[in-house]
Backbone as a ProteinNet text record, in pm:
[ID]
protein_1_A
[PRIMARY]
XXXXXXXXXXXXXXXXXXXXXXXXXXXXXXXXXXXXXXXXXXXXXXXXXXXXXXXXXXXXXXXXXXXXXXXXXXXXXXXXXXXXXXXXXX
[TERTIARY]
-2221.5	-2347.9	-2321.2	-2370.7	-2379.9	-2509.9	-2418.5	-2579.6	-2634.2	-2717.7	-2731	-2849.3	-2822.9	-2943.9	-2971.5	-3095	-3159.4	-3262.1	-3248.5	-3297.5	-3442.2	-3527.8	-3642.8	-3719.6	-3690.1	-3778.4	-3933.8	-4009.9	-4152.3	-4209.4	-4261.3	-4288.6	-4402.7	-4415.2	-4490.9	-4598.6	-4714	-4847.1	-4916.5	-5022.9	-5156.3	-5228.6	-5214.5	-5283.8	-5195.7	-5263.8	-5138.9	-5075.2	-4909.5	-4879.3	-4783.7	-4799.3	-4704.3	-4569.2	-4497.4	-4340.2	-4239.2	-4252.8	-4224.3	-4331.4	-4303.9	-4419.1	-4338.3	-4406.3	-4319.1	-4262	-4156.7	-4031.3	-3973.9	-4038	-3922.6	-3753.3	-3721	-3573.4	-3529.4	-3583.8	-3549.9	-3472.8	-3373.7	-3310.9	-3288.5	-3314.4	-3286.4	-3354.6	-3424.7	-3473.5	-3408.7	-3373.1	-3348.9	-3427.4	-3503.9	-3570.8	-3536.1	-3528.8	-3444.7	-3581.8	-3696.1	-3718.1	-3688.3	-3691.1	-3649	-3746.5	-3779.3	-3906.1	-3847.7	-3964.3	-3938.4	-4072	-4142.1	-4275.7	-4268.1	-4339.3	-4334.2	-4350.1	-4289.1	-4395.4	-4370.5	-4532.3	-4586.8	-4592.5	-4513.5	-4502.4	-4539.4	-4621.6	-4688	-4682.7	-4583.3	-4591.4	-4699.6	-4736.7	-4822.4	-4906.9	-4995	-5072.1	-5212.5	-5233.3	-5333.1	-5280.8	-5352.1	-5331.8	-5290.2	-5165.9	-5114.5	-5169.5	-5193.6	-5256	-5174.4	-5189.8	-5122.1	-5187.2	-5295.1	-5306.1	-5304.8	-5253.5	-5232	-5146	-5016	-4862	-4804.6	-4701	-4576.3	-4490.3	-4414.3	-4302.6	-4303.7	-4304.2	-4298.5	-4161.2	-4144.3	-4023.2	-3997.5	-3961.8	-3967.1	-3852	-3899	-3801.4	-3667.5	-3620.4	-3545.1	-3411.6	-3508.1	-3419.3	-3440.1	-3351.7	-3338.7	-3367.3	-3422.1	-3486.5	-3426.4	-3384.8	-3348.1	-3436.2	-3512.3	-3617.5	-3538	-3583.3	-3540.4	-3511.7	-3407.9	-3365.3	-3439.5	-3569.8	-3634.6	-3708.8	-3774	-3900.7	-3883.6	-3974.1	-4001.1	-4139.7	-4188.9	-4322.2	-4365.8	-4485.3	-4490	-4500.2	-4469.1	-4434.3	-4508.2	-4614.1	-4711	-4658.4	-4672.4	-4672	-4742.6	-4746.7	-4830.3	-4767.6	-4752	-4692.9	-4757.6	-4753.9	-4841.3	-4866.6	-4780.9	-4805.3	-4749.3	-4783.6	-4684.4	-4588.2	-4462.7	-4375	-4243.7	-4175.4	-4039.1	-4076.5	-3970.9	-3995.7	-3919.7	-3977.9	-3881	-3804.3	-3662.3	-3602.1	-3578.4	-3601.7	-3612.9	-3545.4	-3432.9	-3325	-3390.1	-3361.6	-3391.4	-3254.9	-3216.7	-3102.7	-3136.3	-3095.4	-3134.8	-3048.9
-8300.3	-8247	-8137.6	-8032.4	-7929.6	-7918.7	-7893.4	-7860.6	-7734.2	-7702.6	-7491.1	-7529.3	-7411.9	-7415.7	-7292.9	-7288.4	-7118.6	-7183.5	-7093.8	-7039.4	-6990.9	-7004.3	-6919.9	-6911.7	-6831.4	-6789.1	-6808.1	-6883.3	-6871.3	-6835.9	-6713.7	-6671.1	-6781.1	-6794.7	-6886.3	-6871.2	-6931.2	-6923.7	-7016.4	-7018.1	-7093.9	-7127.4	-7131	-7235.3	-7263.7	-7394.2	-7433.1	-7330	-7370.2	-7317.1	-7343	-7333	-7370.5	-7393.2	-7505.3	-7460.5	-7486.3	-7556.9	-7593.8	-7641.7	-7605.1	-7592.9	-7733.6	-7827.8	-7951.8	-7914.8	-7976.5	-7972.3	-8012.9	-8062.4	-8181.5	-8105.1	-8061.3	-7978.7	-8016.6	-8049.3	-8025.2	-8162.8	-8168.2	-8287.3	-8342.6	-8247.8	-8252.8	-8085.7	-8125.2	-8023.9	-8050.2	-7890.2	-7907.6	-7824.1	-7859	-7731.7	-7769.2	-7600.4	-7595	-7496.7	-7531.8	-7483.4	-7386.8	-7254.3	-7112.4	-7070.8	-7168.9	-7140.2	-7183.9	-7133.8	-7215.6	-7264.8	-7291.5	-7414.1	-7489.8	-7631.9	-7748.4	-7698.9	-7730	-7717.2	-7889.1	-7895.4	-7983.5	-7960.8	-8100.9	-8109.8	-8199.5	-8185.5	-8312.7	-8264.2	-8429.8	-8447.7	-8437.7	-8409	-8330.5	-8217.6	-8224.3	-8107.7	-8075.2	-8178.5	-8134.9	-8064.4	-8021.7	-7947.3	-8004	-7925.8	-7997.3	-7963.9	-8064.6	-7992.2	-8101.4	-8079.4	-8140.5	-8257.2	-8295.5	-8502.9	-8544.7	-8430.2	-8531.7	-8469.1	-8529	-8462.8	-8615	-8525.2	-8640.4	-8657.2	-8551.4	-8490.8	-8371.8	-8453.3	-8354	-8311.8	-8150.1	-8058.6	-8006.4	-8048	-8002.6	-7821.5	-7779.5	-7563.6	-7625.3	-7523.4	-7520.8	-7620.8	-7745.9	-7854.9	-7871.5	-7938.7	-7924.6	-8105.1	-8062.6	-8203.1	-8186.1	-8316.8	-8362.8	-8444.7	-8404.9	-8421.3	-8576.8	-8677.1	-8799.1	-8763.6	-8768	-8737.4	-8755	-8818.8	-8885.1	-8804.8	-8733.8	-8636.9	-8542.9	-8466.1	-8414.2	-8334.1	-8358.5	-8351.7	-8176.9	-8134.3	-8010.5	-8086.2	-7941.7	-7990	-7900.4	-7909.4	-7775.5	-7823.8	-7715.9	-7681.3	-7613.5	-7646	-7592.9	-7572.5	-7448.8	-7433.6	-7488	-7524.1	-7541.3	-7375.6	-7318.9	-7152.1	-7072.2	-6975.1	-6879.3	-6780.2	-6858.4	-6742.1	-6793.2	-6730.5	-6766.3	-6764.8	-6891	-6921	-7055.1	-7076.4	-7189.8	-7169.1	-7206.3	-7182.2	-7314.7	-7301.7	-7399.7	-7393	-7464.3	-7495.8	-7565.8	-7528.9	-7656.2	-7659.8	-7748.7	-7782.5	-7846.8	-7813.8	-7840.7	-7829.3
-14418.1	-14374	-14271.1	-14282.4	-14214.3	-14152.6	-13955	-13861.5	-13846.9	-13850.4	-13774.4	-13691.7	-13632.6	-13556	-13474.7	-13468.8	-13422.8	-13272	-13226.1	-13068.8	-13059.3	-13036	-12989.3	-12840.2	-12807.8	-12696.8	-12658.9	-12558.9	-12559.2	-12445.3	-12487.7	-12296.6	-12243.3	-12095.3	-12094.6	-12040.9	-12064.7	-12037	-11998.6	-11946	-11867.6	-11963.2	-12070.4	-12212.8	-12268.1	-12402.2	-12455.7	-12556.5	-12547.3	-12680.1	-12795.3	-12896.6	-12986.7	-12976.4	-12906.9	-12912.8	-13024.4	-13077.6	-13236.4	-13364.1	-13469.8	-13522.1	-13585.3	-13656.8	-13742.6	-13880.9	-13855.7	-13994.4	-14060.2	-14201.9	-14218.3	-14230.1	-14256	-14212	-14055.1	-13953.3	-13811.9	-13836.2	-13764.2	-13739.5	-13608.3	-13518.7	-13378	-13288.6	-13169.1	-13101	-12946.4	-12882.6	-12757.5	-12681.6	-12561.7	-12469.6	-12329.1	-12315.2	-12214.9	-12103.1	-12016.3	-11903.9	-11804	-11875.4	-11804.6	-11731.6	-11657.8	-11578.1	-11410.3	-11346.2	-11179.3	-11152.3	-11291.4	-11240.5	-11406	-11372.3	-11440.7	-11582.2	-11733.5	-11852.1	-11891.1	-11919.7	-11978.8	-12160.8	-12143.7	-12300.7	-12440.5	-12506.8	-12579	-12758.5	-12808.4	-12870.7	-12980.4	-13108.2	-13218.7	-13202.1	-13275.2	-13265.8	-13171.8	-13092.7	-12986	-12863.6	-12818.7	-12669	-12557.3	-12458.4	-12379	-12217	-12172.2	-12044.9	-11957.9	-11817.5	-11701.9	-11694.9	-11726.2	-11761.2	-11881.1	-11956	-12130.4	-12171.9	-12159.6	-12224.1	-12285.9	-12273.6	-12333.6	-12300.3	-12180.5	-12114.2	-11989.8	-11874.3	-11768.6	-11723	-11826	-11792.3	-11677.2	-11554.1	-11457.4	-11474.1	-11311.6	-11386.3	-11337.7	-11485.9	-11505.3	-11537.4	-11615.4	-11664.2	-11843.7	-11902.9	-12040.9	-12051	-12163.6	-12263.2	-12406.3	-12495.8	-12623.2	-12657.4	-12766.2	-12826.6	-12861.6	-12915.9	-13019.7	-13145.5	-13231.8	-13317.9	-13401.8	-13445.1	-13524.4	-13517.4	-13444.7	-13452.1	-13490.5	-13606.8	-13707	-13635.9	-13596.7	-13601.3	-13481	-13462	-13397.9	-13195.4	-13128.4	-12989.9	-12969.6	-12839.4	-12742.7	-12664.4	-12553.2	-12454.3	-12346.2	-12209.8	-12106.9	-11972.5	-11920.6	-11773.5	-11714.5	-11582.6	-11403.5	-11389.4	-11375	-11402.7	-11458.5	-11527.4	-11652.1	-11564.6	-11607.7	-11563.4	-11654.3	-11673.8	-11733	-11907.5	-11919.2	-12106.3	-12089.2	-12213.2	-12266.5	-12396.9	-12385.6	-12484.5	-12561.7	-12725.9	-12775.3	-12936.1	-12897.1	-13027	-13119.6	-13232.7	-13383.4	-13437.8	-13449.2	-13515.4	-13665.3	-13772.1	-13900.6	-14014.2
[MASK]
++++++++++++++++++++++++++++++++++++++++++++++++++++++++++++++++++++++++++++++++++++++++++

């Protein structure tokens, strides 16, 4: 079995936003917090806001998704600055 995996950049913003869209191909996701304020992060397809996430990314720290999840990830800064960079491995 062969892994690859591609990089994307998400500038970041004060609404939610798409950070992975769901895949069955994804086998593994990594995000990495290129920010110097919090992103809030929630599991499927509703909107992520600062009292309904799934994952508080504090700046500039990296998260490994559970290998098992397939599914789409949003996202929400405390305030837009930076990006988040976000691996799919597949």
């Amino acid at each position: 079995m062969s892994l690859n995996a591609t990089v994307t950049s998400i500038t970041s913003l004060n609404t939610t936003s798409q950070l992975k869209a769901a895949s069955a191909r994804t086998r593994g996701v990594a995000i990495y917090n290129n920010s110097t304020s919090i992103l809030y992060l929630r599991f499927g397809t509703a909107d992520a806001t600062a009292t309904d996430f799934t994952i508080q990314l504090a700046a500039e720290t990296y998260y490994e998704v559970p290998f098992a999840y397939r599914g789409a990830i949003q996202g929400i800064w405390a305030t837009a600055n930076g990006a988040a960079l976000v691996t799919d491995f597949y």
